[in-house]
mmCIF file of C-alpha atoms in Angstrom:
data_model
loop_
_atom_site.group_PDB
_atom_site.id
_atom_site.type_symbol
_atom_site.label_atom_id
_atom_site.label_comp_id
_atom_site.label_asym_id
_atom_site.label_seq_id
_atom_site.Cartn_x
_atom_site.Cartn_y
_atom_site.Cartn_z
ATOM 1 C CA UNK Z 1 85.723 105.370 149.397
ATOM 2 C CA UNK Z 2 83.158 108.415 149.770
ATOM 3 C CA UNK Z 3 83.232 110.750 146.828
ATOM 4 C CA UNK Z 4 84.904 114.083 147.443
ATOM 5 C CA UNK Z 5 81.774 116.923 147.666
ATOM 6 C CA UNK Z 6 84.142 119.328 145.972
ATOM 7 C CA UNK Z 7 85.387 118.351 142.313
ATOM 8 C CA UNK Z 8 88.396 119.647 141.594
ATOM 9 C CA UNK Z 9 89.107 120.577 137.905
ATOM 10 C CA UNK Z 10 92.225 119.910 135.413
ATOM 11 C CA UNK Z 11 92.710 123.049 134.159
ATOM 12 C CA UNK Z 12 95.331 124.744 136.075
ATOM 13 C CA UNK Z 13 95.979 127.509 133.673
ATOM 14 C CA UNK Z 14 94.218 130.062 131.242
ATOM 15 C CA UNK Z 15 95.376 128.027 128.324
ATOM 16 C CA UNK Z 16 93.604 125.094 129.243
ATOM 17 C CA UNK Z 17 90.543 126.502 130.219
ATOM 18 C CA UNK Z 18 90.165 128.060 127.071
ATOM 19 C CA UNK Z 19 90.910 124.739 124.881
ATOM 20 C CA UNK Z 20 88.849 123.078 127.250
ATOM 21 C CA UNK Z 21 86.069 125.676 126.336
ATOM 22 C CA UNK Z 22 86.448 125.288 122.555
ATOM 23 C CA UNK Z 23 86.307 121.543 123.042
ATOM 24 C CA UNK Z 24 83.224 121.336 124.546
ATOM 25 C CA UNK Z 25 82.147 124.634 121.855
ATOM 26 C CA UNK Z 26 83.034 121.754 119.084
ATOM 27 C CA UNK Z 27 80.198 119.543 121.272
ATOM 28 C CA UNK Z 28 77.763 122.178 121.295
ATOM 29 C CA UNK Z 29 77.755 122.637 117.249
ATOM 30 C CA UNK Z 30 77.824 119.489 116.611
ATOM 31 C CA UNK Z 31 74.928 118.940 118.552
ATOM 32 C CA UNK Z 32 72.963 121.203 116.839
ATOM 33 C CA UNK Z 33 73.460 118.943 113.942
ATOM 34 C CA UNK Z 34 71.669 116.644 115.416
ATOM 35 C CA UNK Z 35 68.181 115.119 114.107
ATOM 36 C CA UNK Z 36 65.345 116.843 116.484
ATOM 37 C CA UNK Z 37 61.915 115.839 117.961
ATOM 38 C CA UNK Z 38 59.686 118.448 117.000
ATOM 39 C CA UNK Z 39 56.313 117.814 118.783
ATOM 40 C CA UNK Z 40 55.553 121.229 119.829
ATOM 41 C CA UNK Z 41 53.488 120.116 123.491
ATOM 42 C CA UNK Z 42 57.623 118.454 124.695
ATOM 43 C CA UNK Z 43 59.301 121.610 123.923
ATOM 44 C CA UNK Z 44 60.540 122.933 127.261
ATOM 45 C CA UNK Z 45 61.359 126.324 126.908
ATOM 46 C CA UNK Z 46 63.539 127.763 130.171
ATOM 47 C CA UNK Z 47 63.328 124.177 131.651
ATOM 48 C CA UNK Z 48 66.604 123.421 130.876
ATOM 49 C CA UNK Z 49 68.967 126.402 130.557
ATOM 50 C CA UNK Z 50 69.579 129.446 129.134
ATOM 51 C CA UNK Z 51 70.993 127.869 125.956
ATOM 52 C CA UNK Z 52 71.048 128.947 122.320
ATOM 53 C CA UNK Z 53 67.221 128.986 121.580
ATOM 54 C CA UNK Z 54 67.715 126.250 118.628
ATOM 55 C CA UNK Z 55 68.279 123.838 121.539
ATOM 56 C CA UNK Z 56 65.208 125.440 123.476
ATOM 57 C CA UNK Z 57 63.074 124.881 120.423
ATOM 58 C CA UNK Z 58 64.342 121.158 120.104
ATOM 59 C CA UNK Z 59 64.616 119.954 123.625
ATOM 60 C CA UNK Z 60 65.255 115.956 122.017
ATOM 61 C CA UNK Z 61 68.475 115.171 120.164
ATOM 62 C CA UNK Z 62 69.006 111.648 118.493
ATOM 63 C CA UNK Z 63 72.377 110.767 119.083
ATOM 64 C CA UNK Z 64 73.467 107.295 117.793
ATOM 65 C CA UNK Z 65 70.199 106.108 118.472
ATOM 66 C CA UNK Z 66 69.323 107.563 121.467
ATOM 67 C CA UNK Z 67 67.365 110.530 122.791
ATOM 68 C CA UNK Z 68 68.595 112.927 125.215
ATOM 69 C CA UNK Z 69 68.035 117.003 126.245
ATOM 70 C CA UNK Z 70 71.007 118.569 124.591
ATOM 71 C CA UNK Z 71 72.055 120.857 126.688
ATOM 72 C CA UNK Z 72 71.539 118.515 129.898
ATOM 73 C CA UNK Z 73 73.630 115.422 129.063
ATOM 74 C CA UNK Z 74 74.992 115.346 125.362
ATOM 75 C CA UNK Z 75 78.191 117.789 126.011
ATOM 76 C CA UNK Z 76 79.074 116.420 129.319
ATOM 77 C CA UNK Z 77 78.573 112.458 127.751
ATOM 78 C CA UNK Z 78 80.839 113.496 124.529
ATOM 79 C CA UNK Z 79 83.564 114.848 127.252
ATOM 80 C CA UNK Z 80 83.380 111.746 129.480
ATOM 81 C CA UNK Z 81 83.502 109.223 126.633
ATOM 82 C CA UNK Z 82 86.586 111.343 125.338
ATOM 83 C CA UNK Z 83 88.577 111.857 128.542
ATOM 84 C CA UNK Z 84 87.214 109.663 131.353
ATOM 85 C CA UNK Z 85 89.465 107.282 132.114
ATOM 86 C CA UNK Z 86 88.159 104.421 134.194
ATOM 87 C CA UNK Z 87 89.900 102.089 136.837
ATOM 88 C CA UNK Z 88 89.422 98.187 136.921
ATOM 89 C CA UNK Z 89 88.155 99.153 140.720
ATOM 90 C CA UNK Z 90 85.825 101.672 139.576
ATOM 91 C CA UNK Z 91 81.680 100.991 140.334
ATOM 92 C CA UNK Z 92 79.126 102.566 137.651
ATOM 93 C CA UNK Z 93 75.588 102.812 139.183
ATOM 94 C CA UNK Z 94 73.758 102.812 135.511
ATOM 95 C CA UNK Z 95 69.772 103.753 134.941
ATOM 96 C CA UNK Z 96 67.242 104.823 132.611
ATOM 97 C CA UNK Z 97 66.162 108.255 134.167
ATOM 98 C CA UNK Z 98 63.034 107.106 137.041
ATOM 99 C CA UNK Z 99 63.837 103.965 137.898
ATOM 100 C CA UNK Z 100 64.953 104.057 141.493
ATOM 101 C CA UNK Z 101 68.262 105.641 140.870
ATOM 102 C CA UNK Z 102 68.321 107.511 144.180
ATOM 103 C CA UNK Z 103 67.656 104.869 145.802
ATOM 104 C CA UNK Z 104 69.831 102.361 144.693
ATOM 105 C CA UNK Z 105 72.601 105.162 145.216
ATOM 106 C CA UNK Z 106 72.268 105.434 148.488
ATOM 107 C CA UNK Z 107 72.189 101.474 148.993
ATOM 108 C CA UNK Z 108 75.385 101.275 147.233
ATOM 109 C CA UNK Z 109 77.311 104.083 148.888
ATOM 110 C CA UNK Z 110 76.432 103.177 152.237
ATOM 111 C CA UNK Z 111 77.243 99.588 151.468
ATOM 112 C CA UNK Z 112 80.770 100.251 150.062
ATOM 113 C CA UNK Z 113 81.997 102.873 152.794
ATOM 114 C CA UNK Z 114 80.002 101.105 155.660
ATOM 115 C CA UNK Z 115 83.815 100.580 157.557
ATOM 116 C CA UNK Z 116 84.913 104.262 157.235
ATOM 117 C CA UNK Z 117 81.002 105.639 157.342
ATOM 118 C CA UNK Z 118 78.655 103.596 160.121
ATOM 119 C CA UNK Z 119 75.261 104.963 159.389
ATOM 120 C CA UNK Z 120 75.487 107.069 162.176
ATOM 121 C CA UNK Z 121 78.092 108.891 160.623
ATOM 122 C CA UNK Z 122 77.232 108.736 157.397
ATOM 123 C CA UNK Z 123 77.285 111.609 154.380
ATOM 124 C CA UNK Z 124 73.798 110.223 153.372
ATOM 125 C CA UNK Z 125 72.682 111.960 156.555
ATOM 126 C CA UNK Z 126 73.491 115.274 155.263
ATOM 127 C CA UNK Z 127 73.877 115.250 151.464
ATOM 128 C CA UNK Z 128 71.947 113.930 148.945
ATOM 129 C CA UNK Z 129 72.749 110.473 147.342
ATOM 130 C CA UNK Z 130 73.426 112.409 143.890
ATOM 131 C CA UNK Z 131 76.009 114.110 145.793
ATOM 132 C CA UNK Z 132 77.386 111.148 147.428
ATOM 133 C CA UNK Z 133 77.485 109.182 143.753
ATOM 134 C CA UNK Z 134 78.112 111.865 141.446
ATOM 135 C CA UNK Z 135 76.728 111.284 137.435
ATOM 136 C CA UNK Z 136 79.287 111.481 135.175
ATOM 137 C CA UNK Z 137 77.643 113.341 132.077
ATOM 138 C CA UNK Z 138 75.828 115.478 134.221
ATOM 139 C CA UNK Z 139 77.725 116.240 137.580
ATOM 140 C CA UNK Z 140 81.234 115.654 136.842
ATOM 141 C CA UNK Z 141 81.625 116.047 132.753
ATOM 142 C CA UNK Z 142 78.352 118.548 132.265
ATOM 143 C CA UNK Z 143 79.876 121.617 133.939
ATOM 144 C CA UNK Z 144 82.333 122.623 130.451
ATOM 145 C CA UNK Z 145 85.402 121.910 132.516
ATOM 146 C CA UNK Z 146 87.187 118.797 132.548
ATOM 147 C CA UNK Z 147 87.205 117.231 136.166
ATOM 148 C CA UNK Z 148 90.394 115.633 137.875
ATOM 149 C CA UNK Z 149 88.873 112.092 139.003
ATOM 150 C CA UNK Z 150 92.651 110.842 139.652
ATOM 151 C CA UNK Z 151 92.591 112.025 142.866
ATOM 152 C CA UNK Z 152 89.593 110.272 144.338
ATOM 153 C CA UNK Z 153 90.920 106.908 146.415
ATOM 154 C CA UNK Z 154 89.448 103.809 145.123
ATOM 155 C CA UNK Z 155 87.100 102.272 144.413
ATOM 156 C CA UNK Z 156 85.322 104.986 142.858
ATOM 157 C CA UNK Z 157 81.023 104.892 142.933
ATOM 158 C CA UNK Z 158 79.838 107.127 139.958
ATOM 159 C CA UNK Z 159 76.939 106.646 138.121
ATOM 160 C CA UNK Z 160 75.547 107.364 134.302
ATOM 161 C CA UNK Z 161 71.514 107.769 132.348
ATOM 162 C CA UNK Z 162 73.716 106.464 129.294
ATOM 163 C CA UNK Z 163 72.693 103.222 127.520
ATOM 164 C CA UNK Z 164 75.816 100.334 127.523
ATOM 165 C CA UNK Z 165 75.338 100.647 123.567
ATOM 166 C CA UNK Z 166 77.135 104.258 123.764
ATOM 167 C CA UNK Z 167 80.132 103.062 125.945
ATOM 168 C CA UNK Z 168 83.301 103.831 124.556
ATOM 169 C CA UNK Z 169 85.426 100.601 124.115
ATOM 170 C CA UNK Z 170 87.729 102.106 127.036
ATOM 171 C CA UNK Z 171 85.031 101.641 129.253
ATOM 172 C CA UNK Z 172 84.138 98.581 128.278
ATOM 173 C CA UNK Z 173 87.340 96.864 128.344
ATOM 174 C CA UNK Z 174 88.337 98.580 131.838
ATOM 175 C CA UNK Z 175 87.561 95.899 133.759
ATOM 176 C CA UNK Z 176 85.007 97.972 135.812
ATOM 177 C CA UNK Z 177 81.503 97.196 137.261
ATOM 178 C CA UNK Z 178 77.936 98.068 135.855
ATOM 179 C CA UNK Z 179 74.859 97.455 138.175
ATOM 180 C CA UNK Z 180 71.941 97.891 136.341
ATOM 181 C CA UNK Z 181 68.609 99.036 137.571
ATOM 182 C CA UNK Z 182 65.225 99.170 135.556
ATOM 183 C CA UNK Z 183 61.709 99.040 136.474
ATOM 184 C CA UNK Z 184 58.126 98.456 134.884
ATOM 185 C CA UNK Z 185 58.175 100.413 131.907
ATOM 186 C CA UNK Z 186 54.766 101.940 132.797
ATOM 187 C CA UNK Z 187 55.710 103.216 136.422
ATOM 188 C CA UNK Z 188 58.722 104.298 134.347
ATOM 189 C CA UNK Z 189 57.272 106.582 132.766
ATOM 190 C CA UNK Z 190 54.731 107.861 134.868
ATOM 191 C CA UNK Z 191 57.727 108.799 137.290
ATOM 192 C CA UNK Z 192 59.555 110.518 134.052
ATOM 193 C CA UNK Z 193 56.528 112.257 133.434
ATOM 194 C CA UNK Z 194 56.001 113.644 136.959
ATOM 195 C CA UNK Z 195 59.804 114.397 136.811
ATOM 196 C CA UNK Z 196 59.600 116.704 133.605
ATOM 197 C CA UNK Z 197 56.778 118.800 134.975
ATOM 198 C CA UNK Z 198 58.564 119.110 138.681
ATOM 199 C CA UNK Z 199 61.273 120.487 137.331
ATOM 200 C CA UNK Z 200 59.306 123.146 134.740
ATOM 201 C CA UNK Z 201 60.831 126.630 135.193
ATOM 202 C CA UNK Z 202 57.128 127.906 134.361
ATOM 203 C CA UNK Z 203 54.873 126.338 137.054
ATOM 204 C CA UNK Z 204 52.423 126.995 135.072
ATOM 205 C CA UNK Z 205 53.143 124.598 132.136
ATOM 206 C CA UNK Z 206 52.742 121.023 132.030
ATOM 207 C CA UNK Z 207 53.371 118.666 128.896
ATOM 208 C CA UNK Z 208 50.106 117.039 128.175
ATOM 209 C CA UNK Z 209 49.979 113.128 129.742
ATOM 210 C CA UNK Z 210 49.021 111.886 126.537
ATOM 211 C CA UNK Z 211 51.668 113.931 124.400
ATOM 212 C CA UNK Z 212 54.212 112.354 126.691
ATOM 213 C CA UNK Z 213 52.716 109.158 126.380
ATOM 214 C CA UNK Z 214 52.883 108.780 122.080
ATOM 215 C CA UNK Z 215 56.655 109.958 122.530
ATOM 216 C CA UNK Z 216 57.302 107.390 124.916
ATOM 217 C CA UNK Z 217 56.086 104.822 122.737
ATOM 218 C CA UNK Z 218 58.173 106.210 120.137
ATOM 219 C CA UNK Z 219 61.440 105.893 122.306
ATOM 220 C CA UNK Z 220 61.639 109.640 122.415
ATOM 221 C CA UNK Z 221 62.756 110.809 126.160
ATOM 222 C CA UNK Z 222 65.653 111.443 128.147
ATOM 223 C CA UNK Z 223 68.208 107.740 127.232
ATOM 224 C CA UNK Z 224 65.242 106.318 125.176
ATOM 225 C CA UNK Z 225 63.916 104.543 123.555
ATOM 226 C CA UNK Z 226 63.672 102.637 126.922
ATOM 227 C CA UNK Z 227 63.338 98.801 125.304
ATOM 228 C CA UNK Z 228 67.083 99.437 123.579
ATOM 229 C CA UNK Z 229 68.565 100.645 126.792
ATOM 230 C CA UNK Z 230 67.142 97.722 129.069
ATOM 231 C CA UNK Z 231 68.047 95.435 126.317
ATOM 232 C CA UNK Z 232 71.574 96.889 126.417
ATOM 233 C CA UNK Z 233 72.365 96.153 129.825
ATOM 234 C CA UNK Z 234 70.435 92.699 129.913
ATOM 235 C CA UNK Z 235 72.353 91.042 127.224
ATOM 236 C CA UNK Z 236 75.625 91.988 128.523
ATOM 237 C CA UNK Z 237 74.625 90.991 131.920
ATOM 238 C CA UNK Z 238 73.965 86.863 130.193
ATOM 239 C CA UNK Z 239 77.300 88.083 128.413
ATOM 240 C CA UNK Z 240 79.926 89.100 131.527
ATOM 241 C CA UNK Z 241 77.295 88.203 134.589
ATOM 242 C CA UNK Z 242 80.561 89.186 136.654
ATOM 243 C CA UNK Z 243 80.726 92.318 135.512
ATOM 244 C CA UNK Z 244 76.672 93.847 134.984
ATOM 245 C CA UNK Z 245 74.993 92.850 137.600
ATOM 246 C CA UNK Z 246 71.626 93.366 135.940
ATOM 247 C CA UNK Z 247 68.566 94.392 138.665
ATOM 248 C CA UNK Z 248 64.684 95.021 138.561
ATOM 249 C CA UNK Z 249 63.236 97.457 140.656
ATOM 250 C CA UNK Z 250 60.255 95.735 141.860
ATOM 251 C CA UNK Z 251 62.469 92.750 143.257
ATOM 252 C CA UNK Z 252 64.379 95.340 144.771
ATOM 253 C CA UNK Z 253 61.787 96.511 146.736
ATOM 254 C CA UNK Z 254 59.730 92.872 147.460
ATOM 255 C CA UNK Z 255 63.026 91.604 148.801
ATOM 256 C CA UNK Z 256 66.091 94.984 149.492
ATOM 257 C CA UNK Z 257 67.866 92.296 152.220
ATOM 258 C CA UNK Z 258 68.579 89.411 149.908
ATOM 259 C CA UNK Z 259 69.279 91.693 146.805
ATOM 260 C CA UNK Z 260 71.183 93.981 148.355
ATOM 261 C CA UNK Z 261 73.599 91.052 149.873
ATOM 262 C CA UNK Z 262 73.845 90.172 146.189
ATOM 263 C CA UNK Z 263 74.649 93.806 145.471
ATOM 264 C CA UNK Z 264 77.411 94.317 148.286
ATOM 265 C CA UNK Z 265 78.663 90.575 146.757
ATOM 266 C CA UNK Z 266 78.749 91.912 143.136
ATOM 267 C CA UNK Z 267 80.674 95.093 144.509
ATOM 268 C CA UNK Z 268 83.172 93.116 146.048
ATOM 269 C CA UNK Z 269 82.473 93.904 149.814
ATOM 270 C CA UNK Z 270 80.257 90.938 151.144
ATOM 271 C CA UNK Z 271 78.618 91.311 154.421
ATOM 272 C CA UNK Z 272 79.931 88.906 156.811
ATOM 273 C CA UNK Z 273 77.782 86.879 159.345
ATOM 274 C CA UNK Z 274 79.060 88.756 162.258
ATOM 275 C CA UNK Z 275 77.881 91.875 160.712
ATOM 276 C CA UNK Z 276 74.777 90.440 160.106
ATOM 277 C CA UNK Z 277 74.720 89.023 163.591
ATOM 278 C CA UNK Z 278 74.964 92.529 164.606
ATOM 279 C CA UNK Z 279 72.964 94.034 162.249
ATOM 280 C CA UNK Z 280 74.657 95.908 159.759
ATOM 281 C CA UNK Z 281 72.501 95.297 157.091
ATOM 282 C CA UNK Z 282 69.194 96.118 158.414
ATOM 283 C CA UNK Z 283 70.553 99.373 159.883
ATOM 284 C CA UNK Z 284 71.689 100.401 156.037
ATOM 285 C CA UNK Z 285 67.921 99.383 154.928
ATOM 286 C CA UNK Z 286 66.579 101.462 157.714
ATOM 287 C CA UNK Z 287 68.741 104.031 156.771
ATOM 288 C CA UNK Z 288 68.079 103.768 153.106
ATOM 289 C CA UNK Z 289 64.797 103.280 153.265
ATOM 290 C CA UNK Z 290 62.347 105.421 151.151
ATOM 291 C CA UNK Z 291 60.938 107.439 154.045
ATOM 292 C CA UNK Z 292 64.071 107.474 156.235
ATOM 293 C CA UNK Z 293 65.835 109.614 152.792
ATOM 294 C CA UNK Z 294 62.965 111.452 151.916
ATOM 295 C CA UNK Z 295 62.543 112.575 155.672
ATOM 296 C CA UNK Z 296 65.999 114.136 156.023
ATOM 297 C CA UNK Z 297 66.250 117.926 156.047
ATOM 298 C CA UNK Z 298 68.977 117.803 152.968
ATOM 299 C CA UNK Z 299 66.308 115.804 150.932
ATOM 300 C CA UNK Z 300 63.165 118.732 152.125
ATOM 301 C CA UNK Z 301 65.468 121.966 151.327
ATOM 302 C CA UNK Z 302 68.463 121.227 149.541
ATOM 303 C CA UNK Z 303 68.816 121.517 146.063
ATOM 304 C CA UNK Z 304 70.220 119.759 142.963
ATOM 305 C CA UNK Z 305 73.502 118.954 142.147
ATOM 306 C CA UNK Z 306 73.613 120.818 139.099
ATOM 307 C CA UNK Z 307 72.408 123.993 137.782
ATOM 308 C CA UNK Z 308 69.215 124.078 135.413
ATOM 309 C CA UNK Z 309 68.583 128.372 134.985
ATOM 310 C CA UNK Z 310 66.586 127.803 138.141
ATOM 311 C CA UNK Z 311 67.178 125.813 141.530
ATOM 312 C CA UNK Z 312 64.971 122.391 141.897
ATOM 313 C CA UNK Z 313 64.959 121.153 145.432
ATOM 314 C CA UNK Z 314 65.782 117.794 146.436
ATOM 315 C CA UNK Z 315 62.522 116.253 146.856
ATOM 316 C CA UNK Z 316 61.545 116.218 143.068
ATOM 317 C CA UNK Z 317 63.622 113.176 143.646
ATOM 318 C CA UNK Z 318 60.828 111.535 146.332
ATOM 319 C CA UNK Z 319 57.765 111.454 145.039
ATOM 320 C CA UNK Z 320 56.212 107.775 146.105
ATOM 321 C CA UNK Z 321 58.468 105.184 145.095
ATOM 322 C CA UNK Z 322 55.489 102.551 144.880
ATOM 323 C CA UNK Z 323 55.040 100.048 142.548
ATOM 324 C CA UNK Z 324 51.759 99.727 140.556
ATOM 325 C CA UNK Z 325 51.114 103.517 140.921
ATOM 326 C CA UNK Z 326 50.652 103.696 136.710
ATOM 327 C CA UNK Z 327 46.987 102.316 137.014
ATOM 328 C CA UNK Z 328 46.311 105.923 138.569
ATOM 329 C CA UNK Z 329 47.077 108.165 135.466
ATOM 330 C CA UNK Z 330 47.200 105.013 132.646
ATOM 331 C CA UNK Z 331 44.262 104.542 130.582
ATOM 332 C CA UNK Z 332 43.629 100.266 130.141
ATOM 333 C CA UNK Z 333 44.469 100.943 126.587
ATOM 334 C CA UNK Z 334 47.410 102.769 127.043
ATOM 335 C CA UNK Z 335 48.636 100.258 129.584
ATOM 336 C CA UNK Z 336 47.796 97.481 126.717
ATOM 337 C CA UNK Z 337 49.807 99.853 124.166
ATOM 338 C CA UNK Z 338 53.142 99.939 126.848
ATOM 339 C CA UNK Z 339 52.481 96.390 127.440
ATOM 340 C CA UNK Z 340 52.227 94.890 123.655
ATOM 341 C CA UNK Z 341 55.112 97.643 122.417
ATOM 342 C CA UNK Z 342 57.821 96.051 125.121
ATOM 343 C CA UNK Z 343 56.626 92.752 124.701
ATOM 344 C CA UNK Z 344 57.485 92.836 120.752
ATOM 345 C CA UNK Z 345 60.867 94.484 121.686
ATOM 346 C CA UNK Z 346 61.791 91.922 124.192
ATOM 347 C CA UNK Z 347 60.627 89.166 122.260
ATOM 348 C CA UNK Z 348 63.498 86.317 122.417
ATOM 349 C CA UNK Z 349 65.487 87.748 124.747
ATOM 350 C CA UNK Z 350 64.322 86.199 127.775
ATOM 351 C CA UNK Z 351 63.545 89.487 129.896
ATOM 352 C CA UNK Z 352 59.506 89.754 130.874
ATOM 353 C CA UNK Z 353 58.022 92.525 133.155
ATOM 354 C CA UNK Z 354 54.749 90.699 133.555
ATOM 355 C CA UNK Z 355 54.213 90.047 137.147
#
């Protein structure tokens, strides 16, 4: 079922809001305890919010592992983990951050409400597919309120940056759905690196390529390091293959038809042969497709779903969606760096990126 565009919020009185605002207080300090990255060239000062400047000066914070912007993700994850309460219906679109993630949003969302919403008709046409599959630490949990999710018809399509190793046993045990997307870990972060400069407060400012690069290698960016969340996802997909459906980018995009029939299988809504007779699918490829989103006037002037201390327009999200496009801004030894790092993290696990 389509997600409603307005969320609605539990907090009916003035007694709840504020415990609800001392909660998510108790998040913010304890945040602040959190070990830092302190390379001066990735501090992002205004790029994120206008927080406490201890969390301006540190924009990374190691949490169990794991890297993220405090102020962007960390609150609204701690409130989710807390208080979400997932169905045995419910879909979870997870990602590293750059991997597709629109994308595979809007392939999902038009799949699963393709009886109530023919293309024709569909929200994708108008709203933007983080609208349409709403993030839970960001969109629904980041905003210091507690959202009321019980009133949204199954199944539910959400989505989360956070790595399966974080998942609270509740969500684990659920019975729920995980499709996984990742992608080359260089065009990875070449598209995270674009990303962080698009959506700068100061145009001026851009954090040095290389900079970006030796943090990257060091795990340090927004769900890293990027070899423990793949890994995450990967072994629980050999685990429970019926419930992570585990997915690469580039054989996304060599083949969408045949992958995204296994996607609309994994979901539980299979496309039949008459709808493939009439051509249901390749109208929701058409529809989906990279230039069809990026061409729509909500993608060209709207603007993100959530509130940085300045508005970001849509198309940040659309920048080329190729694959290969690292060999344009990668050095050959930083490629070999990339390369040999992943290969000694994946190492007996049985996942490869090499072509």
């Amino acid at each position: 079922m389509a997600f409603p565009l307005t969320i609605s919020f539990t907090a009916k009185t003035k007694e709840e809001e504020d415990r609800q605002k001392q909660m998510y207080k108790r998040y913010d300090e304890l945040i602040l305890t959190l070990p830092a990255y302190t390379q001066n060239s990735l501090m992002l000062p205004e790029s994120i919010k206008d927080s406490p400047s201890e969390e301006r000066l540190h924009p990374y914070r190691q949490y169990k592992g794991f890297w993220f912007w405090p102020e962007m993700m960390l609150p609204g994850f701690m409130a989710a983990k807390d208080h979400f309460i997932p169905r045995p219906s419910d879909i979870l679109i997870c990602t590293p951050l750059k991997v597709g993630t629109t994308w595979l949003k809007a392939l999902a969302f038009a799949t699963l409400n393709r009886n109530d919403q023919p293309c024709k008709q569909s929200l994708l046409l108008s709203h933007n597919p983080h609208d349409c599959v709403p993030n839970l630490e960001v969109i629904l949990y980041g905003r210091k309120r507690l959202p009321d999710l019980t009133v949204v018809p199954s199944p539910r399509l959400l989505s989360t940056h956070v790595p399966y190793q974080l998942f609270p046993t509740s969500w684990l045990s659920s019975g729920c759905k995980f499709v996984y997307l990742c992608r080359n870990p260089k065009d990875t972060f070449i598209s995270y690196w674009h990303f962080v400069n698009k959506i700068m407060k100061d145009v001026n400012y851009k954090v040095p390529l290389g900079d970006a690069f030796d943090a990257f290698l060091k795990g340090v960016h927004l769900g890293g390091p990027l070899w423990d969340h793949v890994l995450g996802f990967w072994n629980a997909s050999l685990v429970n293959p019926d419930k992570v459906l585990f997915m690469k980018y580039e054989e996304l995009k060599s083949d969408t038809a045949v992958n995204l029939k296994k996607l609309a299988e994994f979901m539980g809504c299979p496309f039949t042969e008459e709808e493939e007779r009439d051509g249901v699918l390749e109208k929701i490829l058409d529809m989906c497709s990279f230039e069809s989103l990026r061409n729509l006037e909500v993608n060209k002037t709207g603007i993100m779903p959530f509130k940085l201390s300045h508005d970001i327009g849509n198309e940040v999200y659309f920048r080329k969606g190729e694959v290969g496009d690292w060999v344009n801004f990668l050095t050959p030894e930083m490629a070999q760096l990339l390369d040999q790092a992943m290969e000694q993290k994946f190492e007996g696990s049985g996942l490869s990126f090499k072509a």
